[in-house]
Tab-separated table of C-alpha atoms and ligand atoms in Angstrom:
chain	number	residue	atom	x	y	z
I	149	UNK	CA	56.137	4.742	258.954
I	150	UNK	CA	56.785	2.338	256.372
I	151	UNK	CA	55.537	-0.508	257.881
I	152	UNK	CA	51.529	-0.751	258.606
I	153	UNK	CA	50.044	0.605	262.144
I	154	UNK	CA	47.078	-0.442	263.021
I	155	UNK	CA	45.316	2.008	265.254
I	156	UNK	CA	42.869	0.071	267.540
I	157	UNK	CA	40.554	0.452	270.495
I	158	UNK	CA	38.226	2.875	268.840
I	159	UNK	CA	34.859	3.364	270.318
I	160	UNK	CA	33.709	5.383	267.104
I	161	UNK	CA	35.261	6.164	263.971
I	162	UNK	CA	33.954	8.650	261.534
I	163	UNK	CA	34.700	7.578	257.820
I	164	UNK	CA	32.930	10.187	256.090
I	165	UNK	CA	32.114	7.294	253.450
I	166	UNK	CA	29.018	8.748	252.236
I	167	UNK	CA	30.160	11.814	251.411
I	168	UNK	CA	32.207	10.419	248.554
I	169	UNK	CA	29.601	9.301	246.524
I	170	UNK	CA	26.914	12.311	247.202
I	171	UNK	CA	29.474	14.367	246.691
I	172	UNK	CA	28.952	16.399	249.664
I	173	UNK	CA	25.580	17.473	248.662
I	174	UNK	CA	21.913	16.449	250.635
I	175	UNK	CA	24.165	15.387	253.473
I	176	UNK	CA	22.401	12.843	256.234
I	177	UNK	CA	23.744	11.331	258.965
I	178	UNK	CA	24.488	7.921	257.752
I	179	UNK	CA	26.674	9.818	255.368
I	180	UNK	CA	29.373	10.027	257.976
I	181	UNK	CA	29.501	6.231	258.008
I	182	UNK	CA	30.534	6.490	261.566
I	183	UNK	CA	32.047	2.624	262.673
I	184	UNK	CA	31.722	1.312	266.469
I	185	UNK	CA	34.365	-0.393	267.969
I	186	UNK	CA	36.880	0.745	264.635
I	187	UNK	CA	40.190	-0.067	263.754
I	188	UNK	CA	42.055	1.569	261.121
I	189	UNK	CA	45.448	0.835	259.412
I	190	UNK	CA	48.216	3.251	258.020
I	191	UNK	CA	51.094	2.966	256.055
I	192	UNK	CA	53.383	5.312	254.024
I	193	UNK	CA	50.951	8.243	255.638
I	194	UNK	CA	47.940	6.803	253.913
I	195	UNK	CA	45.071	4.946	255.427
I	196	UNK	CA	45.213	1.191	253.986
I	197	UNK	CA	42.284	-0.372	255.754
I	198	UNK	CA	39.032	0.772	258.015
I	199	UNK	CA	36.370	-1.774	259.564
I	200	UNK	CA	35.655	-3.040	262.672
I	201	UNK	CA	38.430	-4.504	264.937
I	202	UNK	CA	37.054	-7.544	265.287
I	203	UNK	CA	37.416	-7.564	261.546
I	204	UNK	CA	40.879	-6.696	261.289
I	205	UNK	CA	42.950	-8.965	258.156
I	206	UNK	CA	44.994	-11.495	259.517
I	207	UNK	CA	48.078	-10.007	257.602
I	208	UNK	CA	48.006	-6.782	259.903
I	209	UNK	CA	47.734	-8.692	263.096
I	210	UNK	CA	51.097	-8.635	264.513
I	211	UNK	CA	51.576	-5.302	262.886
I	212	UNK	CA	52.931	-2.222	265.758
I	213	UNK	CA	49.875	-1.260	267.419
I	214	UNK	CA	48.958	2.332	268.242
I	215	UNK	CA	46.063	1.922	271.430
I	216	UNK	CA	43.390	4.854	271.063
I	217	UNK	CA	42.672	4.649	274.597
I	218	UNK	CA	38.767	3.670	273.638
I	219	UNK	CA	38.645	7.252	271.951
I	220	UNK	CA	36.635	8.318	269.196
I	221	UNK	CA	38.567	9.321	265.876
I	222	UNK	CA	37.853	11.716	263.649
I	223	UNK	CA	39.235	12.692	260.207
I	224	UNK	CA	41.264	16.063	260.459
I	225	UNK	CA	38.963	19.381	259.403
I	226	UNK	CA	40.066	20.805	256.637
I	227	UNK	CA	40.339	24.837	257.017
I	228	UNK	CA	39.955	25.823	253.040
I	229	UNK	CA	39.610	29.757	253.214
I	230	UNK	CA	42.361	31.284	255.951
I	231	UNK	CA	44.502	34.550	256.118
I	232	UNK	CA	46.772	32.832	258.268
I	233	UNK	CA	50.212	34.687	257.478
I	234	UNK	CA	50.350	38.300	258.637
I	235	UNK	CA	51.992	40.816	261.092
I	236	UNK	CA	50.451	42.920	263.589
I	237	UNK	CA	46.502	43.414	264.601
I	238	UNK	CA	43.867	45.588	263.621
I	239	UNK	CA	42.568	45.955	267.392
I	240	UNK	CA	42.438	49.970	267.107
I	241	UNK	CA	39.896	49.543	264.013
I	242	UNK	CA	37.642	47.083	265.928
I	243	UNK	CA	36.950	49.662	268.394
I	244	UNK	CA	36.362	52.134	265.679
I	245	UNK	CA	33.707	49.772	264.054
I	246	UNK	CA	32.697	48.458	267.327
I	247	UNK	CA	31.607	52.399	267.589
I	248	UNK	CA	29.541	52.376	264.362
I	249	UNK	CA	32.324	52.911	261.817
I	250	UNK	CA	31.731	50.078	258.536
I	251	UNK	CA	34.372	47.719	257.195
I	252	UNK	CA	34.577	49.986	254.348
I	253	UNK	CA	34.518	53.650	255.408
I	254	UNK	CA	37.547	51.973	258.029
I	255	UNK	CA	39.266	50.861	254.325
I	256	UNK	CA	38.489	53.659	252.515
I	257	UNK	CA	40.569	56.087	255.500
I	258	UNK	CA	43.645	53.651	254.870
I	259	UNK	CA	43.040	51.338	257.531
I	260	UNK	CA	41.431	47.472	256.565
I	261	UNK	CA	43.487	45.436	254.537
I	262	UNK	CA	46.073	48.257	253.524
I	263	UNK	CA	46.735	49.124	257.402
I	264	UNK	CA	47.815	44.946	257.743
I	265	UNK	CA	49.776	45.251	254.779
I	266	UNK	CA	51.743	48.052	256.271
I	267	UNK	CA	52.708	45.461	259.115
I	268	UNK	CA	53.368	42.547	257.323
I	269	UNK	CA	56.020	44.369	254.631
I	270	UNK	CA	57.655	45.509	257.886
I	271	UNK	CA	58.816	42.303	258.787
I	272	UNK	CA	61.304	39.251	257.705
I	273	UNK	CA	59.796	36.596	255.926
I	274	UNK	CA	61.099	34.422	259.142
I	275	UNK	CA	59.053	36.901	261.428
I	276	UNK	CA	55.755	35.645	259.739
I	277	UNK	CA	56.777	32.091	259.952
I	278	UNK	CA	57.342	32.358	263.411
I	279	UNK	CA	53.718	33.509	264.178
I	280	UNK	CA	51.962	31.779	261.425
I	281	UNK	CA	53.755	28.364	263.148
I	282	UNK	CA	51.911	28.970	266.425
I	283	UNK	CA	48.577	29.985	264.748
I	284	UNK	CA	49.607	26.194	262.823
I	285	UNK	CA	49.834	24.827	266.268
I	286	UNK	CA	46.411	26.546	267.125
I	287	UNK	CA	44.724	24.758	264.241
I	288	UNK	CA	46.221	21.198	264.628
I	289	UNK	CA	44.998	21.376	268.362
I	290	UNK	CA	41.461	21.766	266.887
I	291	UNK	CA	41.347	18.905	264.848
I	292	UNK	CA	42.556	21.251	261.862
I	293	UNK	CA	44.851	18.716	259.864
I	294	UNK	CA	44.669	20.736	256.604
I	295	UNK	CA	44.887	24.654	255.952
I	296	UNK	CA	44.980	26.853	253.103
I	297	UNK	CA	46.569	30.031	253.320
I	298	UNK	CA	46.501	33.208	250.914
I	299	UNK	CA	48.522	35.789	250.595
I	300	UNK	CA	47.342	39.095	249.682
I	301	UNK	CA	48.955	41.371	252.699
I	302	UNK	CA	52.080	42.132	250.898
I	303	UNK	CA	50.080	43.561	247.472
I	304	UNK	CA	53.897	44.200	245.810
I	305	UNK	CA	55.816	41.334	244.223
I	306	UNK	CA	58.464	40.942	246.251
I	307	UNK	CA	56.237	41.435	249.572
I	308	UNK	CA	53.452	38.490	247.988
I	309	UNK	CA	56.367	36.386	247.243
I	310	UNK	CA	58.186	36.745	250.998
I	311	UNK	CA	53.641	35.315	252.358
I	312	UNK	CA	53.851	32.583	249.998
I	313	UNK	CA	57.093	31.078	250.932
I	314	UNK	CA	56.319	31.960	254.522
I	315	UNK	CA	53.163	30.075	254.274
I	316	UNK	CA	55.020	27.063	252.253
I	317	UNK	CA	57.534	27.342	255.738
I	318	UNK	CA	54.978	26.336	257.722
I	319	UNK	CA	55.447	22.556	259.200
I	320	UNK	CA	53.280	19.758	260.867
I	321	UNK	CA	50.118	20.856	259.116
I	322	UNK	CA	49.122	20.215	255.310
I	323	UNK	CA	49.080	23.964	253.967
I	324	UNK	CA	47.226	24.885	250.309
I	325	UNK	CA	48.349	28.275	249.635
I	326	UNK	CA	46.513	30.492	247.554
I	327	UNK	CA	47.574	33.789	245.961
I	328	UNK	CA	45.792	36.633	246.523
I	329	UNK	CA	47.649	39.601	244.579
I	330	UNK	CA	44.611	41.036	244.166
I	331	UNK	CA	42.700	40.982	247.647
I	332	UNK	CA	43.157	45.065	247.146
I	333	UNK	CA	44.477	48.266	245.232
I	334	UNK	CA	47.482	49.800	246.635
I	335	UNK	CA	47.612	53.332	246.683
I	336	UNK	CA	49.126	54.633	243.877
I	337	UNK	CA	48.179	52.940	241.273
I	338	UNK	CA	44.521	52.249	239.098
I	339	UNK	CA	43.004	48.854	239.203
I	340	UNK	CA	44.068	48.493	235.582
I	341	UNK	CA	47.631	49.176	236.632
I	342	UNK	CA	48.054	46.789	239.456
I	343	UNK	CA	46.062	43.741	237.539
I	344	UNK	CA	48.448	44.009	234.327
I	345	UNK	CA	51.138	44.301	236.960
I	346	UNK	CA	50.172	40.794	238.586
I	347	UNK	CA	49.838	39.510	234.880
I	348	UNK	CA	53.132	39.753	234.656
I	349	UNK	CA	54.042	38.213	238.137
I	350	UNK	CA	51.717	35.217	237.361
I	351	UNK	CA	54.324	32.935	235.610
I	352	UNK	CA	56.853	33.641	238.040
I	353	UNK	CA	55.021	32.384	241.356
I	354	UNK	CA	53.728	29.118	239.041
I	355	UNK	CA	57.380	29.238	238.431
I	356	UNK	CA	58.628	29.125	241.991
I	357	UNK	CA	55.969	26.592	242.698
I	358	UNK	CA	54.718	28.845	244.807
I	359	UNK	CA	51.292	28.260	244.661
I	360	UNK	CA	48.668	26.736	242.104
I	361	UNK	CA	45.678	28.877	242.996
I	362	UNK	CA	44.456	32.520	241.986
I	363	UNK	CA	42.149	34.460	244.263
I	364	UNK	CA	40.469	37.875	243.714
I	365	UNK	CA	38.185	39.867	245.950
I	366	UNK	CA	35.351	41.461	244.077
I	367	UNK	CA	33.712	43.901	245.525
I	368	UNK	CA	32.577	47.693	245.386
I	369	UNK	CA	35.959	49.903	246.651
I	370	UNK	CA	38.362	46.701	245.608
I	371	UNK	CA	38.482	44.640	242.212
I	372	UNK	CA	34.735	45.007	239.578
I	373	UNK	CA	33.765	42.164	237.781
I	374	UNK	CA	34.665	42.257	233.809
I	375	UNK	CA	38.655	43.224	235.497
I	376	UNK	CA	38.424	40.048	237.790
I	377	UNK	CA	37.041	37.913	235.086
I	378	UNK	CA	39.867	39.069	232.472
I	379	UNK	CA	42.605	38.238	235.030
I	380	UNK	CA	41.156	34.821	236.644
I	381	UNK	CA	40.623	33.367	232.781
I	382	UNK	CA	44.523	34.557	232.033
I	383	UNK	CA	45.553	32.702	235.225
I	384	UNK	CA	43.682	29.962	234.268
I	385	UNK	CA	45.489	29.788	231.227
I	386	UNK	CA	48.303	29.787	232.886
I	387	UNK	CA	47.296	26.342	234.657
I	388	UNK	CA	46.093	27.647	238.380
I	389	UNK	CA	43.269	26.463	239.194
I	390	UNK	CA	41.190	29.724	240.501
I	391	UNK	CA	38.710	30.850	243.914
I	392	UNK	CA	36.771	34.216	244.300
I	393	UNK	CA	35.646	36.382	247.123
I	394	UNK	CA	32.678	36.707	245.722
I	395	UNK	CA	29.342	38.816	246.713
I	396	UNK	CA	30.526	39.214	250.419
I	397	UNK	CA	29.079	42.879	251.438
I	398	UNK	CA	27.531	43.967	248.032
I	399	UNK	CA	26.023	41.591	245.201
I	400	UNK	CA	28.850	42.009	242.143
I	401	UNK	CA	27.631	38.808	240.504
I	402	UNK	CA	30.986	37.459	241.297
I	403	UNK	CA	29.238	33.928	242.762
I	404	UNK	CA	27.760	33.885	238.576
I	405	UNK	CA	31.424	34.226	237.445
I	406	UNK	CA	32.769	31.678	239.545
I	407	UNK	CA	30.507	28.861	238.063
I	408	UNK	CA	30.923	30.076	234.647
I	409	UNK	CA	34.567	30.099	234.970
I	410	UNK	CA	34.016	26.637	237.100
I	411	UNK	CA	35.937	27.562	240.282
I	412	UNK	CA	36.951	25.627	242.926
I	413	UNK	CA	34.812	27.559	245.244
I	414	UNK	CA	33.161	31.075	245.712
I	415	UNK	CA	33.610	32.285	249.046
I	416	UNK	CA	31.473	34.122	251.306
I	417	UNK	CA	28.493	34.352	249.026
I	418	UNK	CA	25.877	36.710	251.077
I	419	UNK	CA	24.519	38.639	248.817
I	420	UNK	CA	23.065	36.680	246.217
I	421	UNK	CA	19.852	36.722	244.644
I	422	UNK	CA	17.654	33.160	243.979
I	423	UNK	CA	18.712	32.794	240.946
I	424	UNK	CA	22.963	33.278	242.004
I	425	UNK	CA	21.879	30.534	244.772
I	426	UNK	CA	20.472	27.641	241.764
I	427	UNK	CA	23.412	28.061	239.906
I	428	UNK	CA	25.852	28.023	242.571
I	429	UNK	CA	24.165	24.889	244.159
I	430	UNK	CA	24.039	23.467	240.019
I	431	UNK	CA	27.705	23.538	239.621
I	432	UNK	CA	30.897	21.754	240.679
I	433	UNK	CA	32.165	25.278	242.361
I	434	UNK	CA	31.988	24.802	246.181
I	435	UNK	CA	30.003	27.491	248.679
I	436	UNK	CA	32.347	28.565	250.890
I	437	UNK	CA	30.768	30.049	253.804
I	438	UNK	CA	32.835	32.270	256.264
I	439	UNK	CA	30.089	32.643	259.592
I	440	UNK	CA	32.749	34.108	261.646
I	441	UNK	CA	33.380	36.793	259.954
I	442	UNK	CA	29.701	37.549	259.209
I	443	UNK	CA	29.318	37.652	263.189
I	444	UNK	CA	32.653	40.207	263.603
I	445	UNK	CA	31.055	42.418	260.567
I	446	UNK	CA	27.787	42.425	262.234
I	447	UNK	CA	26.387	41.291	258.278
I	448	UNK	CA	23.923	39.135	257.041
I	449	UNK	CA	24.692	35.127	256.858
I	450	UNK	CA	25.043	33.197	253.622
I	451	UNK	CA	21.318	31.751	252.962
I	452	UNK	CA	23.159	28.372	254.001
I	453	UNK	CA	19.515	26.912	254.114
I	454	UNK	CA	18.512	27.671	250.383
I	455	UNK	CA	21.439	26.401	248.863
I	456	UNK	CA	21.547	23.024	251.295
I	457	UNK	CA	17.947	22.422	250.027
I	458	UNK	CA	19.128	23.286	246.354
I	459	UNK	CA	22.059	20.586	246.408
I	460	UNK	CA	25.052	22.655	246.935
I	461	UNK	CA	28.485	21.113	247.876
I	462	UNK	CA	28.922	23.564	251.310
I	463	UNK	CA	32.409	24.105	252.877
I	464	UNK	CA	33.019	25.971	256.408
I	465	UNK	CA	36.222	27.928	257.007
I	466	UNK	CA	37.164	30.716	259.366
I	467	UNK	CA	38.314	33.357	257.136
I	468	UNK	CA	41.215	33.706	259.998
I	469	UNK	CA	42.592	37.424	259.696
I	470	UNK	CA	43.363	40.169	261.623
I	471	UNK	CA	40.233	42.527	260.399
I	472	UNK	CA	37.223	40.488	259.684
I	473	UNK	CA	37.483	37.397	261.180
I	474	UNK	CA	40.838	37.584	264.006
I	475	UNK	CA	39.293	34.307	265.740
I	476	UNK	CA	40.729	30.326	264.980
I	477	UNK	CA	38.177	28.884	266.925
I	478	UNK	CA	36.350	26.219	264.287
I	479	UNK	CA	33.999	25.246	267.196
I	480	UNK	CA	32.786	28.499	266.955
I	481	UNK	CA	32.348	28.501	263.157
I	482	UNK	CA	30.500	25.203	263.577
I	483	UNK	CA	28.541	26.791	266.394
I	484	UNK	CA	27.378	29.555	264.562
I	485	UNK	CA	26.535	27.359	261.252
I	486	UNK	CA	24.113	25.575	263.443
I	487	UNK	CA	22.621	28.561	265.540
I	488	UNK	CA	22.502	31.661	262.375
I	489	UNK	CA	22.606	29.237	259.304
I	490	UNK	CA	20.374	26.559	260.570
I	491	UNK	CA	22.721	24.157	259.739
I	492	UNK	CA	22.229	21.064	260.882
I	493	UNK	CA	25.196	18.876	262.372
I	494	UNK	CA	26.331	16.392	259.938
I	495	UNK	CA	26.366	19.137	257.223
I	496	UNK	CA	28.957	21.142	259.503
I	497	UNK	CA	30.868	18.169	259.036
I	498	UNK	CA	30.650	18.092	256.083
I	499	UNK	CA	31.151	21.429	255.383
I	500	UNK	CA	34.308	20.648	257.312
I	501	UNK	CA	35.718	17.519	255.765
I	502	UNK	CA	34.024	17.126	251.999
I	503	UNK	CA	33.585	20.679	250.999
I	504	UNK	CA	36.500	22.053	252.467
I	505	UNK	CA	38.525	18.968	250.552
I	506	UNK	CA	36.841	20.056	247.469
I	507	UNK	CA	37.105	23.461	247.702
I	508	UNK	CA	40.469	22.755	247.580
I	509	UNK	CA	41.084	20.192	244.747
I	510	UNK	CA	41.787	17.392	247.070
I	511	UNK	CA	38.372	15.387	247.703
I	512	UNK	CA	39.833	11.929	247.596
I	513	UNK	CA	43.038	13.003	249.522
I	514	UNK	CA	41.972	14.044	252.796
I	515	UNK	CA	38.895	14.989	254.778
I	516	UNK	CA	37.707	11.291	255.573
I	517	UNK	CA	39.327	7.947	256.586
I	518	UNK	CA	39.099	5.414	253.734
I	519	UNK	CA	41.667	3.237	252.073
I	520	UNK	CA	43.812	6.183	249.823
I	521	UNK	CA	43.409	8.476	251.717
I	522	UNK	CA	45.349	10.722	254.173
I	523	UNK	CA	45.995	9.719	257.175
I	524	UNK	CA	45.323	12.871	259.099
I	525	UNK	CA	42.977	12.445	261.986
I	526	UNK	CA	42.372	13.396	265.754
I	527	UNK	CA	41.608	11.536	268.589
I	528	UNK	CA	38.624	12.901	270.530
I	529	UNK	CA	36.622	12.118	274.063
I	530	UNK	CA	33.733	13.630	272.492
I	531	UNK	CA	31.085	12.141	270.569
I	532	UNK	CA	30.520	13.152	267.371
I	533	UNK	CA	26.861	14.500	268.435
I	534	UNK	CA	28.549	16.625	271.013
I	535	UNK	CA	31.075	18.898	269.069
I	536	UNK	CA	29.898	22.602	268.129
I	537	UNK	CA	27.384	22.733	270.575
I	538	UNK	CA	29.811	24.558	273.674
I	539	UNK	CA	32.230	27.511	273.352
I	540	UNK	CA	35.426	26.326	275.282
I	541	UNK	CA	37.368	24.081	272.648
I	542	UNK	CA	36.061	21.419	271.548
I	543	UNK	CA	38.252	18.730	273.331
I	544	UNK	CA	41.341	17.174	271.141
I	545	UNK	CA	43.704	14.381	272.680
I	546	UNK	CA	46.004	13.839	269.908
I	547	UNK	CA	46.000	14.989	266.237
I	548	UNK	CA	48.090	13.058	263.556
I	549	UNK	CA	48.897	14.358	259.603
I	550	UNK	CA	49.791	11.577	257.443
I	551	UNK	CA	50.011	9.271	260.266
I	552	UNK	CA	52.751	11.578	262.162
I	553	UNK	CA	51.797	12.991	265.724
I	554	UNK	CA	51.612	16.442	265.336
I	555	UNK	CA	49.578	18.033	268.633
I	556	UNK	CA	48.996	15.985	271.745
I	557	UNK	CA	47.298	17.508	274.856
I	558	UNK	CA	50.081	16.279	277.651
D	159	NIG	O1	37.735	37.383	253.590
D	159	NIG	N1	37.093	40.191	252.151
D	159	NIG	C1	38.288	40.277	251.955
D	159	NIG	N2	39.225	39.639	252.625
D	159	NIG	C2	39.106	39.200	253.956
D	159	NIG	C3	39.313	40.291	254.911
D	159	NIG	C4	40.720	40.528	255.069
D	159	NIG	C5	41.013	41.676	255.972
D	159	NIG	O2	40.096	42.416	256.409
D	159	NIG	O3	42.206	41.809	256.259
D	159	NIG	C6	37.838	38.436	254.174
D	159	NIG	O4	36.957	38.827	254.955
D	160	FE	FE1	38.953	36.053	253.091
């Protein structure tokens, strides 16, 4: 992969050009800069040159050819918000909710979050690389090139540390991890207590290279805001770059904290008020909205509309975990930021390219296909105008991460 491939025989190729200089915000359709009859070359695993093939420099014409077959290509979707790495399910507690029980009187009786991190101390840190590889494998034959992953089911050092390197285990796909030490209290101990407690495990897991992000769930029941915003500026002193579950099922103000403590992104974002929404779609700190887990929790939807109209930089992601979102499918998060957000289509790809990139620090590495960047991409029979529109899988020939193959269909 040294040498320059030029992949040819495209019948459209979506660059996602525009979205670099909007910045992902008032997103069109001519922002996806989608060529006709494309060519693209790679080398070293980044994308060196894009046009049209009759256009193609003379220097890469005897180059090795890769033939798309007259496909469509697509740069990979980025997945920026997952809880990818964990044992067991939480089936039992969807039938209890699906019977009228809530998210948090199911938490507050020891099941939720704790009941998963039960499971997931049970087993060997190869265990959860074994299943997180085939939920990998899930992804990639999506289209899902890039995927962060938190931990936050292990909730004791040594149990947080065996996620993360699980996570950082994980091969064909480009995984962000994200620690999430404090996605709940364990039982035990005060919220005071277990913060000063991840304080001190802070330096190690920058240490261990472990992971460069800090994530916190505010909410009612889990972490209040002056606590959060003590330990996310210490963090940030310590260099990670930080994220917030923020105003998911009651309004904290967390989304306000996030932009005043300029985070990547504040996920979730329900229940905000109009002001919350102005200065979320003011800042540089992405909307992350989760749709799929709205729909298992039976909640409200972000106002996706409101903050589109106000300029925010909007990422998708499917909150994959066992309780409130236990589904991969990103057609279906597409599908349901069209039908319950009102989204319209080239913000969902947006939201799944540009603000998913962003939300993770790496706009300008991955989530289009331009010269420097990435190349991680997916071959597709489908038209752009005709993805999150059915239910059955949107359909994926071949998906490549830094110009390796990584899922084909046969
Ligand atoms: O993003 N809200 C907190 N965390 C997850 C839920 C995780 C779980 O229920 O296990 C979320 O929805
Ligand atoms: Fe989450």
């Amino acid at each position: 992969m040294t040498h320059p491939i030029v992949y040819s025989n495209i019948a459209e190729l979506m660059t996602m050009k525009g979205l670099q200089a909007n910045d992902g915000r008032h997103v069109g359709a001519k922002d996806l800069a989608v060529v006709k009859k494309a060519a693209f070359v790679a080398e070293k695993g980044r994308v060196v040159w894009v046009g049209r093939e009759s256009r193609l420099p003379t220097v890469f014409r005897s180059s090795k050819r890769v033939d798309c077959q007259g496909l469509n290509v697509f740069p990979g979707f980025v997945d920026c918000h997952t809880h990818m790495v964990f044992a067991g399910d939480r089936v039992n507690e969807f039938e209890k909710r699906n019977q009228g029980a809530s998210y948090q009187e199911i938490a507050a009786a020891g099941g939720g979050i704790l009941s998963t991190v039960k499971a997931t101390r049970k087993v060997s840190k190869q265990a959860l690389v074994d299943l997180a590889q085939q939920r990998v494998g899930k992804h990639l034959s999506q289209g899902v090139t890039t995927i962060e992953i938190k931990s936050g089911y292990g909730l004791n050092p040594q149990s947080e540390i065996k996620m993360l390197q699980a996570a950082k285990a994980l091969k064909k796909a480009r995984v962000v991890t994200t620690y999430l030490g404090a996605h709940a209290i364990p039982s035990g101990t005060t919220q005071a207590q277990y913060l000063e407690s991840l304080k001190r495990e802070l330096p190690k897991i920058k240490q261990l290279g472990l992971s460069q992000r800090v994530d916190i769930f505010i909410e009612k029941g889990y972490f209040d805001l002056s606590a959060a915003k003590e330990y996310l500026v210490f963090a940030q002193e310590l260099g990670f770059a930080v994220t917030i579950h923020a105003d998911q099922l009651n309004r904290t103000q967390a989304t306000q904290l996030a932009v005043a403590l300029r985070a990547k992104s504040a996920d979730h974002v329900i229940c905000l008020n109009s002001k919350d929404k102005k200065r979320l779609a003011d800042s540089e700190t992405v909307a992350v909205l989760l749709p799929a887990a709205d729909f298992y929790l039976e909640c409200d939807y972000p106002d996706a509309r409101t903050l589109i109209d106000s300029g925010a930089c909007v990422a998708l992601a499917s909150d994959y975990n066992p309780g409130s979102s236990p589904t991969q499918n990103i057609e279906f998060v597409g599908l349901l930021a069209r039908l319950q957000m009102k989204m319209a289509l080239p913000e969902v790809f947006s939201a799944l390219t540009y603000g998913g990139a962003k939300a993770l620090g790496l706009e300008g590495e991955v989530g289009a296909l331009l010269p420097g960047f990435r190349a991680d991409f997916f071959l597709s029979n489908q038209s752009w105008e005709q993805f999150f529109y059915g239910l059955g899988g949107h359909d994926v020939f071949r998906t490549y991460v830094g110009g390796r193959k990584v899922f084909s269909k046969k």
